[in-house]
Amino acid sequence: MNAAKDTAEGTRAGDPTRVLVINSGSSSVKYQLLDMADHARLATGLVERIGERGGVADHAAALRQVADELDGQGLGLDSPRLAAIGHRVVHGGTRFTAPTLITDEVVTAIEELVPLAPLHNPANITGIKVTRELRPELPQVAVFDTAFHATIPEAAARYAIDLATADRYGIRRYGFHGTSHAFVSRATAALLGREPADTNVIVLHLGNGASASAVRGGVCVDTSMGLTPLEGLVMGTRSGDVDPAVVFHLERVGGLGTDEIDTLLNKRSGLLGLCGDNDMREIGRRMAEGDKAAQLAFDVYVHRLRRYIGAFSAVLGRVDAIAFTAGVGENSAAVRGAALLGLDNLGVTMDPVRNAVRGTGARLVSASSSRVAVAVVPTDEELEIARDTYALATE
Ligand code: ADP
């Protein structure tokens, strides 16, 4: 991140200040076109159901549709205003610890990481390949979900398993949602009127996927997701932490195969597994009607969250702020309130009125007397990727 290149100061009208951000997922491609001169969002869109009935055939077709949609708005990929394309890439392994200008060698290295992220990296790679074919001479940048967590010390990154086995298979805690944790930890410091370097923040990214991170002075020192995004908090459809012996038990006693267990823990667990719904709004409605399964799902979700808040308070020693972000974090006053209830001894005192007020911008929801500030900070992963991309492309 190069702060000096954040807004493209000194640029003139007509200069290439636009960045296209591509998030090529397993069954969808999301895109945003941003102008870094003023952070205006010029276009945004989504191609869904790739490879499914009623959707386009494959990622190549989806990206061609993106190019056509942009063309139709006079914002085509051939525009001289386009400075670069930024790609979200889920797994950077230990090889990529910062945003990286894409070359053939970089594509090969991302391909070599597919075993670590078989569900995610292949779609990211296809996105990169197709846009490189469409605009071969344009700078393209890979921004990794894992990169912000590369600073985690060995004590936090290592699992306590045989070292040689771990190293042989690349088994360690990598962490994910890094662009969001980076953006939100900095935005929280700004909200407090402090420098990131002087601010310790626990970031709680609670979307469909959910993760926590401990950020000391702008540097990530611990995170809840691990080798894959399955570890840590309870999520929409993922279990988060379980005793690894659950897997052996399901295999030996339940007769389930590896892929079945993978699907169970990633797609049929979490809130969905506990109550049949993974949308926190629906869970709230059901709880209001006295639904016991929905209440259990909420309680398990919040209990896990409190565990991580306690753990990361100890990891940081001094906590200046706790920041909630993403769909649940930004919108659910009930989750925020329950997660921080009775934590006055940790210096956390909520203001129930501020917490209940709905809003869109970054805001404080703690009492003025609270030693630890509690903030709601909308995340903006696209802007973060665009900043990183623009900084590298114009270096
Ligand atoms: P993703 O990880 O897919 O980007 P989001 O950050 O958009 O997810 O979060 C999606 C989740 O946010 C939904 O599953 C929903 O439970 C939750 N959510 C969205 N709006 C609200 C709301 N008003 N109240 C409670 N939860 C909400």
CSV table of C-alpha atoms and ligand atoms in Angstrom, one decimal:
chain,number,residue,atom,x,y,z
A,1,MET,CA,0.0,0.0,0.0
A,2,ASN,CA,1.3,3.3,-1.0
A,3,ALA,CA,-0.6,6.1,0.7
A,4,ALA,CA,0.8,8.7,-1.6
A,5,LYS,CA,-0.9,7.0,-4.5
A,6,ASP,CA,-4.3,6.7,-2.7
A,7,THR,CA,-6.0,9.4,-4.6
A,8,ALA,CA,-4.4,10.2,-7.8
A,9,GLU,CA,-3.4,13.8,-7.0
A,10,GLY,CA,-1.9,15.8,-9.7
A,11,THR,CA,-3.6,13.8,-12.5
A,12,ARG,CA,-5.4,15.6,-15.3
A,13,ALA,CA,-8.7,14.9,-16.9
A,14,GLY,CA,-8.2,12.1,-19.4
A,15,ASP,CA,-5.3,10.5,-17.6
A,16,PRO,CA,-5.5,6.7,-17.0
A,17,THR,CA,-6.8,6.7,-13.4
A,18,ARG,CA,-9.3,4.0,-13.7
A,19,VAL,CA,-9.0,0.5,-12.2
A,20,LEU,CA,-11.2,-2.5,-12.9
A,21,VAL,CA,-11.5,-4.8,-9.9
A,22,ILE,CA,-12.4,-8.4,-10.7
A,23,ASN,CA,-13.5,-10.9,-8.1
A,24,SER,CA,-13.8,-14.2,-10.0
A,25,GLY,CA,-15.4,-16.7,-7.6
A,26,SER,CA,-16.3,-20.3,-8.0
A,27,SER,CA,-19.8,-19.6,-9.6
A,28,SER,CA,-19.8,-15.8,-10.0
A,29,VAL,CA,-17.7,-12.9,-11.3
A,30,LYS,CA,-18.1,-9.6,-9.5
A,31,TYR,CA,-16.6,-6.4,-10.9
A,32,GLN,CA,-16.3,-2.7,-10.1
A,33,LEU,CA,-14.7,0.0,-12.1
A,34,LEU,CA,-13.3,2.8,-9.9
A,35,ASP,CA,-11.7,6.1,-10.8
A,36,MET,CA,-8.7,6.6,-8.4
A,37,ALA,CA,-8.7,10.4,-9.0
A,38,ASP,CA,-11.9,10.7,-6.9
A,39,HIS,CA,-12.8,7.2,-5.9
A,40,ALA,CA,-15.9,7.4,-8.0
A,41,ARG,CA,-17.5,4.0,-8.8
A,42,LEU,CA,-18.2,4.2,-12.5
A,43,ALA,CA,-19.6,0.7,-13.0
A,44,THR,CA,-20.4,-2.3,-10.9
A,45,GLY,CA,-21.9,-5.7,-11.8
A,46,LEU,CA,-22.2,-9.4,-11.2
A,47,VAL,CA,-22.4,-12.4,-13.5
A,48,GLU,CA,-23.9,-15.3,-11.5
A,49,ARG,CA,-24.7,-19.0,-12.0
A,50,ILE,CA,-21.6,-19.7,-14.1
A,51,GLY,CA,-21.7,-23.3,-15.4
A,52,GLU,CA,-25.3,-23.7,-14.0
A,53,ARG,CA,-28.6,-23.9,-15.9
A,54,GLY,CA,-29.7,-20.5,-17.0
A,55,GLY,CA,-26.2,-19.1,-16.5
A,56,VAL,CA,-23.2,-18.6,-18.9
A,57,ALA,CA,-21.2,-21.7,-19.8
A,58,ASP,CA,-17.9,-20.8,-18.0
A,59,HIS,CA,-15.6,-18.2,-16.6
A,60,ALA,CA,-14.3,-17.2,-20.0
A,61,ALA,CA,-17.9,-16.4,-21.1
A,62,ALA,CA,-18.6,-14.6,-17.9
A,63,LEU,CA,-15.6,-12.3,-18.3
A,64,ARG,CA,-16.5,-11.6,-21.9
A,65,GLN,CA,-19.9,-10.6,-20.6
A,66,VAL,CA,-18.3,-8.3,-18.1
A,67,ALA,CA,-16.2,-6.8,-21.0
A,68,ASP,CA,-19.4,-6.4,-23.1
A,69,GLU,CA,-21.4,-4.8,-20.2
A,70,LEU,CA,-18.6,-2.2,-19.7
A,71,ASP,CA,-18.4,-1.6,-23.5
A,72,GLY,CA,-22.1,-0.9,-23.5
A,73,GLN,CA,-21.6,1.8,-21.0
A,74,GLY,CA,-18.8,3.4,-23.0
A,75,LEU,CA,-16.3,2.1,-20.4
A,76,GLY,CA,-14.7,-0.8,-22.4
A,77,LEU,CA,-11.5,-2.6,-21.6
A,78,ASP,CA,-9.9,-0.8,-24.5
A,79,SER,CA,-10.4,2.6,-22.9
A,80,PRO,CA,-7.1,4.6,-22.7
A,81,ARG,CA,-8.4,5.8,-19.2
A,82,LEU,CA,-8.0,2.3,-17.8
A,83,ALA,CA,-4.8,2.2,-15.8
A,84,ALA,CA,-4.9,-1.4,-14.6
A,85,ILE,CA,-6.9,-4.4,-13.6
A,86,GLY,CA,-6.8,-5.8,-10.1
A,87,HIS,CA,-7.7,-9.4,-9.3
A,88,ARG,CA,-8.8,-10.7,-6.0
A,89,VAL,CA,-6.9,-14.0,-5.4
A,90,VAL,CA,-7.8,-16.0,-2.4
A,91,HIS,CA,-4.6,-17.9,-1.5
A,92,GLY,CA,-1.1,-16.5,-1.8
A,93,GLY,CA,0.5,-19.2,0.3
A,94,THR,CA,3.9,-18.1,1.8
A,95,ARG,CA,5.0,-17.0,-1.7
A,96,PHE,CA,2.9,-13.9,-2.0
A,97,THR,CA,2.9,-11.6,1.0
A,98,ALA,CA,2.0,-8.4,-0.9
A,99,PRO,CA,0.0,-7.3,-4.0
A,100,THR,CA,1.9,-8.5,-7.0
A,101,LEU,CA,2.2,-7.4,-10.6
A,102,ILE,CA,1.1,-10.3,-12.7
A,103,THR,CA,3.5,-12.0,-15.1
A,104,ASP,CA,3.5,-15.5,-16.6
A,105,GLU,CA,5.7,-16.7,-13.8
A,106,VAL,CA,3.2,-15.2,-11.2
A,107,VAL,CA,0.3,-17.1,-12.9
A,108,THR,CA,2.3,-20.3,-12.7
A,109,ALA,CA,3.0,-19.7,-9.0
A,110,ILE,CA,-0.7,-19.1,-8.3
A,111,GLU,CA,-1.5,-22.3,-10.1
A,112,GLU,CA,1.0,-24.1,-7.9
A,113,LEU,CA,-1.0,-23.0,-4.9
A,114,VAL,CA,-4.2,-24.7,-6.1
A,115,PRO,CA,-3.9,-27.6,-3.7
A,116,LEU,CA,-4.1,-25.1,-0.8
A,117,ALA,CA,-7.3,-23.5,-2.3
A,118,PRO,CA,-8.9,-26.0,-4.7
A,119,LEU,CA,-12.3,-24.3,-4.5
A,120,HIS,CA,-11.1,-20.7,-5.0
A,121,ASN,CA,-7.7,-20.3,-6.8
A,122,PRO,CA,-8.7,-22.0,-10.1
A,123,ALA,CA,-11.6,-19.4,-10.7
A,124,ASN,CA,-9.2,-16.6,-9.8
A,125,ILE,CA,-6.6,-17.9,-12.3
A,126,THR,CA,-9.2,-18.1,-15.1
A,127,GLY,CA,-10.2,-14.5,-14.4
A,128,ILE,CA,-6.6,-13.4,-14.8
A,129,LYS,CA,-6.0,-15.4,-17.9
A,130,VAL,CA,-9.0,-14.2,-19.8
A,131,THR,CA,-8.4,-10.5,-19.0
A,132,ARG,CA,-4.8,-10.8,-19.9
A,133,GLU,CA,-5.8,-12.2,-23.3
A,134,LEU,CA,-8.3,-9.3,-23.7
A,135,ARG,CA,-5.7,-6.6,-22.7
A,136,PRO,CA,-2.2,-8.2,-22.9
A,137,GLU,CA,-0.2,-5.0,-22.4
A,138,LEU,CA,-2.3,-3.6,-19.5
A,139,PRO,CA,-0.8,-3.9,-16.0
A,140,GLN,CA,-2.7,-6.5,-14.0
A,141,VAL,CA,-2.2,-7.0,-10.3
A,142,ALA,CA,-3.1,-9.9,-8.0
A,143,VAL,CA,-4.3,-8.9,-4.5
A,144,PHE,CA,-4.2,-11.8,-2.1
A,145,ASP,CA,-6.8,-12.5,0.7
A,146,THR,CA,-3.9,-14.0,2.7
A,147,ALA,CA,-1.3,-11.2,2.3
A,148,PHE,CA,-2.3,-8.9,5.2
A,149,HIS,CA,-1.9,-11.9,7.6
A,150,ALA,CA,1.7,-12.7,6.4
A,151,THR,CA,3.0,-10.7,9.4
A,152,ILE,CA,1.5,-13.1,12.0
A,153,PRO,CA,4.4,-14.4,14.2
A,154,GLU,CA,5.3,-18.1,14.0
A,155,ALA,CA,3.8,-18.7,17.5
A,156,ALA,CA,0.4,-17.8,16.1
A,157,ALA,CA,0.8,-19.1,12.6
A,158,ARG,CA,2.0,-22.6,13.5
A,159,TYR,CA,-0.2,-25.5,14.4
A,160,ALA,CA,1.3,-27.8,17.0
A,161,ILE,CA,1.8,-30.7,14.7
A,162,ASP,CA,5.0,-32.4,13.5
A,163,LEU,CA,7.1,-29.7,12.0
A,164,ALA,CA,8.5,-31.7,9.1
A,165,THR,CA,5.0,-32.9,8.1
A,166,ALA,CA,3.6,-29.4,8.3
A,167,ASP,CA,6.3,-27.9,6.2
A,168,ARG,CA,6.1,-30.7,3.6
A,169,TYR,CA,2.4,-29.9,3.0
A,170,GLY,CA,2.4,-26.2,3.6
A,171,ILE,CA,0.2,-26.6,6.7
A,172,ARG,CA,0.1,-23.4,8.7
A,173,ARG,CA,-2.4,-20.6,9.5
A,174,TYR,CA,-2.6,-18.3,6.5
A,175,GLY,CA,-5.8,-16.3,7.3
A,176,PHE,CA,-8.3,-14.8,4.8
A,177,HIS,CA,-10.4,-11.7,4.2
A,178,GLY,CA,-7.1,-9.8,4.4
A,179,THR,CA,-8.1,-6.9,2.3
A,180,SER,CA,-11.1,-6.3,4.5
A,181,HIS,CA,-9.1,-6.6,7.7
A,182,ALA,CA,-6.5,-4.2,6.3
A,183,PHE,CA,-9.1,-1.7,5.2
A,184,VAL,CA,-11.2,-1.8,8.3
A,185,SER,CA,-8.3,-1.6,10.8
A,186,ARG,CA,-7.0,1.5,9.0
A,187,ALA,CA,-10.5,3.0,8.8
A,188,THR,CA,-11.0,2.4,12.5
A,189,ALA,CA,-7.8,4.3,13.4
A,190,ALA,CA,-9.0,7.1,11.2
A,191,LEU,CA,-12.4,7.2,12.9
A,192,LEU,CA,-10.6,7.5,16.2
A,193,GLY,CA,-8.4,10.3,14.8
A,194,ARG,CA,-5.2,8.2,15.4
A,195,GLU,CA,-2.5,6.8,13.3
A,196,PRO,CA,-2.8,3.1,12.4
A,197,ALA,CA,0.8,2.7,13.8
A,198,ASP,CA,-0.5,3.8,17.3
A,199,THR,CA,-3.7,1.8,17.2
A,200,ASN,CA,-4.6,-1.8,18.3
A,201,VAL,CA,-7.8,-3.1,16.8
A,202,ILE,CA,-9.7,-6.4,16.9
A,203,VAL,CA,-11.5,-6.6,13.6
A,204,LEU,CA,-14.6,-8.8,13.3
A,205,HIS,CA,-15.5,-9.4,9.7
A,206,LEU,CA,-18.9,-11.1,10.0
A,207,GLY,CA,-20.4,-11.8,6.5
A,208,ASN,CA,-21.5,-15.2,5.2
A,209,GLY,CA,-17.8,-16.1,5.8
A,210,ALA,CA,-16.6,-14.7,9.1
A,211,SER,CA,-13.2,-14.0,10.6
A,212,ALA,CA,-11.5,-12.1,13.4
A,213,SER,CA,-8.1,-10.6,13.4
A,214,ALA,CA,-5.8,-8.9,16.0
A,215,VAL,CA,-4.0,-5.9,14.5
A,216,ARG,CA,-1.3,-4.2,16.5
A,217,GLY,CA,-0.1,-0.9,15.2
A,218,GLY,CA,-1.4,-1.6,11.7
A,219,VAL,CA,0.3,-5.0,11.6
A,220,CYS,CA,-1.8,-8.2,11.8
A,221,VAL,CA,-0.6,-10.5,14.7
A,222,ASP,CA,-3.3,-13.1,14.8
A,223,THR,CA,-6.3,-14.2,12.9
A,224,SER,CA,-9.1,-16.8,13.2
A,225,MET,CA,-9.0,-18.5,9.8
A,226,GLY,CA,-6.3,-21.0,9.2
A,227,LEU,CA,-5.0,-23.2,6.4
A,228,THR,CA,-8.4,-22.7,4.8
A,229,PRO,CA,-11.3,-20.3,5.5
A,230,LEU,CA,-13.0,-23.1,7.5
A,231,GLU,CA,-11.3,-22.4,10.9
A,232,GLY,CA,-12.4,-20.0,13.6
A,233,LEU,CA,-15.8,-18.3,14.0
A,234,VAL,CA,-19.2,-19.8,13.3
A,235,MET,CA,-20.2,-18.8,9.8
A,236,GLY,CA,-23.3,-18.9,7.5
A,237,THR,CA,-22.6,-22.5,6.4
A,238,ARG,CA,-19.1,-23.3,7.8
A,239,SER,CA,-18.6,-24.8,11.2
A,240,GLY,CA,-15.5,-22.8,12.2
A,241,ASP,CA,-13.5,-24.5,15.0
A,242,VAL,CA,-14.2,-28.2,15.6
A,243,ASP,CA,-12.1,-30.8,17.3
A,244,PRO,CA,-10.2,-32.4,14.3
A,245,ALA,CA,-11.2,-35.8,15.7
A,246,VAL,CA,-14.8,-35.0,14.6
A,247,VAL,CA,-13.5,-35.8,11.1
A,248,PHE,CA,-12.0,-39.2,12.1
A,249,HIS,CA,-15.2,-40.0,14.0
A,250,LEU,CA,-17.4,-39.2,11.0
A,251,GLU,CA,-15.1,-41.4,8.8
A,252,ARG,CA,-14.8,-44.3,11.2
A,253,VAL,CA,-18.2,-44.4,12.9
A,254,GLY,CA,-20.4,-42.4,10.4
A,255,GLY,CA,-18.8,-44.0,7.3
A,256,LEU,CA,-18.6,-40.6,5.5
A,257,GLY,CA,-16.0,-40.0,2.8
A,258,THR,CA,-13.5,-37.1,2.8
A,259,ASP,CA,-15.5,-35.1,0.2
A,260,GLU,CA,-18.7,-35.6,2.1
A,261,ILE,CA,-17.2,-34.4,5.3
A,262,ASP,CA,-15.7,-31.4,3.5
A,263,THR,CA,-19.1,-30.5,2.2
A,264,LEU,CA,-20.7,-31.1,5.6
A,265,LEU,CA,-18.3,-28.7,7.4
A,266,ASN,CA,-18.1,-26.1,4.6
A,267,LYS,CA,-21.6,-26.0,3.2
A,268,ARG,CA,-24.0,-27.6,5.6
A,269,SER,CA,-22.8,-26.4,9.0
A,270,GLY,CA,-22.6,-23.1,10.8
A,271,LEU,CA,-25.8,-21.2,11.3
A,272,LEU,CA,-27.4,-23.3,8.5
A,273,GLY,CA,-26.5,-26.6,10.1
A,274,LEU,CA,-27.7,-25.5,13.5
A,275,CYS,CA,-31.1,-24.1,12.4
A,276,GLY,CA,-31.7,-24.4,8.7
A,277,ASP,CA,-31.1,-20.7,7.9
A,278,ASN,CA,-27.9,-18.9,7.3
A,279,ASP,CA,-29.3,-15.4,7.0
A,280,MET,CA,-29.0,-13.6,10.3
A,281,ARG,CA,-32.1,-11.5,9.5
A,282,GLU,CA,-34.2,-14.7,9.2
A,283,ILE,CA,-32.7,-16.0,12.4
A,284,GLY,CA,-33.7,-12.8,14.2
A,285,ARG,CA,-37.2,-13.1,13.0
A,286,ARG,CA,-37.5,-16.7,14.1
A,287,MET,CA,-36.0,-15.9,17.5
A,288,ALA,CA,-38.6,-13.2,18.0
A,289,GLU,CA,-41.2,-16.0,17.5
A,290,GLY,CA,-39.5,-18.1,20.2
A,291,ASP,CA,-37.9,-20.5,17.7
A,292,LYS,CA,-35.5,-22.7,19.8
A,293,ALA,CA,-33.2,-23.8,17.0
A,294,ALA,CA,-32.7,-20.3,15.8
A,295,GLN,CA,-31.9,-19.2,19.3
A,296,LEU,CA,-29.4,-22.0,19.7
A,297,ALA,CA,-27.7,-21.0,16.4
A,298,PHE,CA,-27.5,-17.4,17.5
A,299,ASP,CA,-26.1,-18.4,20.9
A,300,VAL,CA,-23.4,-20.7,19.5
A,301,TYR,CA,-22.5,-17.9,17.0
A,302,VAL,CA,-22.2,-15.3,19.7
A,303,HIS,CA,-20.4,-17.6,22.2
A,304,ARG,CA,-17.7,-18.3,19.6
A,305,LEU,CA,-17.4,-14.6,18.8
A,306,ARG,CA,-16.9,-13.8,22.5
A,307,ARG,CA,-14.2,-16.4,22.8
A,308,TYR,CA,-12.2,-14.8,20.0
A,309,ILE,CA,-12.7,-11.3,21.4
A,310,GLY,CA,-11.3,-12.5,24.8
A,311,ALA,CA,-8.5,-14.4,23.1
A,312,PHE,CA,-7.4,-11.5,20.9
A,313,SER,CA,-7.7,-9.1,23.8
A,314,ALA,CA,-5.1,-11.2,25.5
A,315,VAL,CA,-3.0,-11.4,22.4
A,316,LEU,CA,-3.0,-7.6,22.0
A,317,GLY,CA,-2.6,-6.7,25.6
A,318,ARG,CA,-3.9,-3.2,25.0
A,319,VAL,CA,-7.1,-2.9,22.8
A,320,ASP,CA,-8.0,0.5,21.5
A,321,ALA,CA,-11.0,-0.6,19.4
A,322,ILE,CA,-13.2,-3.4,18.4
A,323,ALA,CA,-14.5,-3.0,14.8
A,324,PHE,CA,-17.5,-4.8,13.4
A,325,THR,CA,-17.8,-5.1,9.6
A,326,ALA,CA,-19.5,-7.0,6.7
A,327,GLY,CA,-23.2,-7.9,6.4
A,328,VAL,CA,-23.8,-9.2,10.0
A,329,GLY,CA,-21.3,-6.9,11.7
A,330,GLU,CA,-22.5,-3.8,10.0
A,331,ASN,CA,-26.2,-4.5,10.4
A,332,SER,CA,-26.9,-6.7,13.4
A,333,ALA,CA,-27.2,-4.6,16.5
A,334,ALA,CA,-28.3,-7.8,18.3
A,335,VAL,CA,-25.1,-9.7,17.4
A,336,ARG,CA,-22.9,-6.7,18.4
A,337,GLY,CA,-24.8,-6.2,21.7
A,338,ALA,CA,-24.7,-9.9,22.7
A,339,ALA,CA,-21.0,-10.3,21.7
A,340,LEU,CA,-19.9,-7.4,24.0
A,341,LEU,CA,-22.4,-7.8,26.8
A,342,GLY,CA,-20.9,-7.6,30.3
A,343,LEU,CA,-17.3,-7.0,29.1
A,344,ASP,CA,-16.9,-3.9,31.3
A,345,ASN,CA,-13.9,-5.5,33.0
A,346,LEU,CA,-12.2,-5.6,29.6
A,347,GLY,CA,-12.9,-1.9,29.3
A,348,VAL,CA,-15.8,-2.4,26.8
A,349,THR,CA,-19.0,-0.5,27.5
A,350,MET,CA,-21.6,-0.3,24.7
A,351,ASP,CA,-24.0,2.5,24.2
A,352,PRO,CA,-27.3,0.6,23.5
A,353,VAL,CA,-28.9,3.6,21.8
A,354,ARG,CA,-25.9,4.3,19.5
A,355,ASN,CA,-25.7,0.5,18.8
A,356,ALA,CA,-29.4,0.3,17.8
A,357,VAL,CA,-29.3,3.3,15.4
A,358,ARG,CA,-29.1,2.1,11.8
A,359,GLY,CA,-26.5,3.9,9.7
A,360,THR,CA,-24.3,3.5,6.7
A,361,GLY,CA,-21.0,5.2,7.5
A,362,ALA,CA,-18.2,4.4,10.0
A,363,ARG,CA,-19.5,5.2,13.5
A,364,LEU,CA,-18.9,4.5,17.2
A,365,VAL,CA,-21.4,2.5,19.1
A,366,SER,CA,-19.6,2.4,22.5
A,367,ALA,CA,-20.4,4.6,25.4
A,368,SER,CA,-18.2,7.8,25.7
A,369,SER,CA,-16.8,6.4,28.9
A,370,SER,CA,-15.7,3.1,27.3
A,371,ARG,CA,-11.9,2.6,27.4
A,372,VAL,CA,-12.1,0.4,24.3
A,373,ALA,CA,-14.0,2.1,21.4
A,374,VAL,CA,-16.5,-0.1,19.6
A,375,ALA,CA,-16.9,0.8,16.0
A,376,VAL,CA,-19.1,-0.2,13.0
A,377,VAL,CA,-17.0,0.2,9.9
A,378,PRO,CA,-18.4,-0.7,6.5
A,379,THR,CA,-15.7,-2.7,4.6
A,380,ASP,CA,-14.8,-1.9,1.0
A,381,GLU,CA,-12.6,-4.6,-0.4
A,382,GLU,CA,-13.0,-3.3,-3.9
A,383,LEU,CA,-11.5,0.1,-3.0
A,384,GLU,CA,-8.7,-1.6,-1.1
A,385,ILE,CA,-7.9,-3.8,-4.1
A,386,ALA,CA,-8.1,-0.8,-6.5
A,387,ARG,CA,-5.7,1.2,-4.2
A,388,ASP,CA,-3.2,-1.6,-4.1
A,389,THR,CA,-3.5,-2.2,-7.9
A,390,TYR,CA,-3.2,1.5,-8.8
A,391,ALA,CA,-0.2,2.0,-6.5
A,392,LEU,CA,1.7,-0.9,-8.1
A,393,ALA,CA,0.6,-0.1,-11.7
A,394,THR,CA,1.8,3.5,-11.5
A,395,GLU,CA,4.9,2.9,-9.5
B,1,ADP,P1,-20.5,-12.2,1.9
B,1,ADP,O1,-19.6,-12.9,2.8
B,1,ADP,O2,-21.4,-13.1,1.1
B,1,ADP,O3,-19.9,-11.0,1.2
B,1,ADP,P2,-22.0,-10.2,3.4
B,1,ADP,O4,-20.9,-9.4,4.0
B,1,ADP,O5,-22.9,-9.5,2.3
B,1,ADP,O6,-21.6,-11.6,2.9
B,1,ADP,O7,-23.0,-10.6,4.6
B,1,ADP,C1,-24.1,-11.5,4.3
B,1,ADP,C2,-24.9,-11.7,5.6
B,1,ADP,O8,-25.2,-10.5,6.2
B,1,ADP,C3,-26.2,-12.3,5.3
B,1,ADP,O9,-26.1,-13.7,5.4
B,1,ADP,C4,-27.1,-11.8,6.4
B,1,ADP,O10,-27.2,-12.8,7.4
B,1,ADP,C5,-26.3,-10.6,7.0
B,1,ADP,N1,-27.2,-9.4,7.0
B,1,ADP,C6,-27.4,-8.6,6.0
B,1,ADP,N2,-28.2,-7.6,6.4
B,1,ADP,C7,-28.5,-7.8,7.6
B,1,ADP,C8,-29.3,-7.2,8.6
B,1,ADP,N3,-30.0,-6.1,8.3
B,1,ADP,N4,-29.4,-7.7,9.8
B,1,ADP,C9,-28.8,-8.8,10.1
B,1,ADP,N5,-28.0,-9.5,9.3
B,1,ADP,C10,-27.9,-9.0,8.0
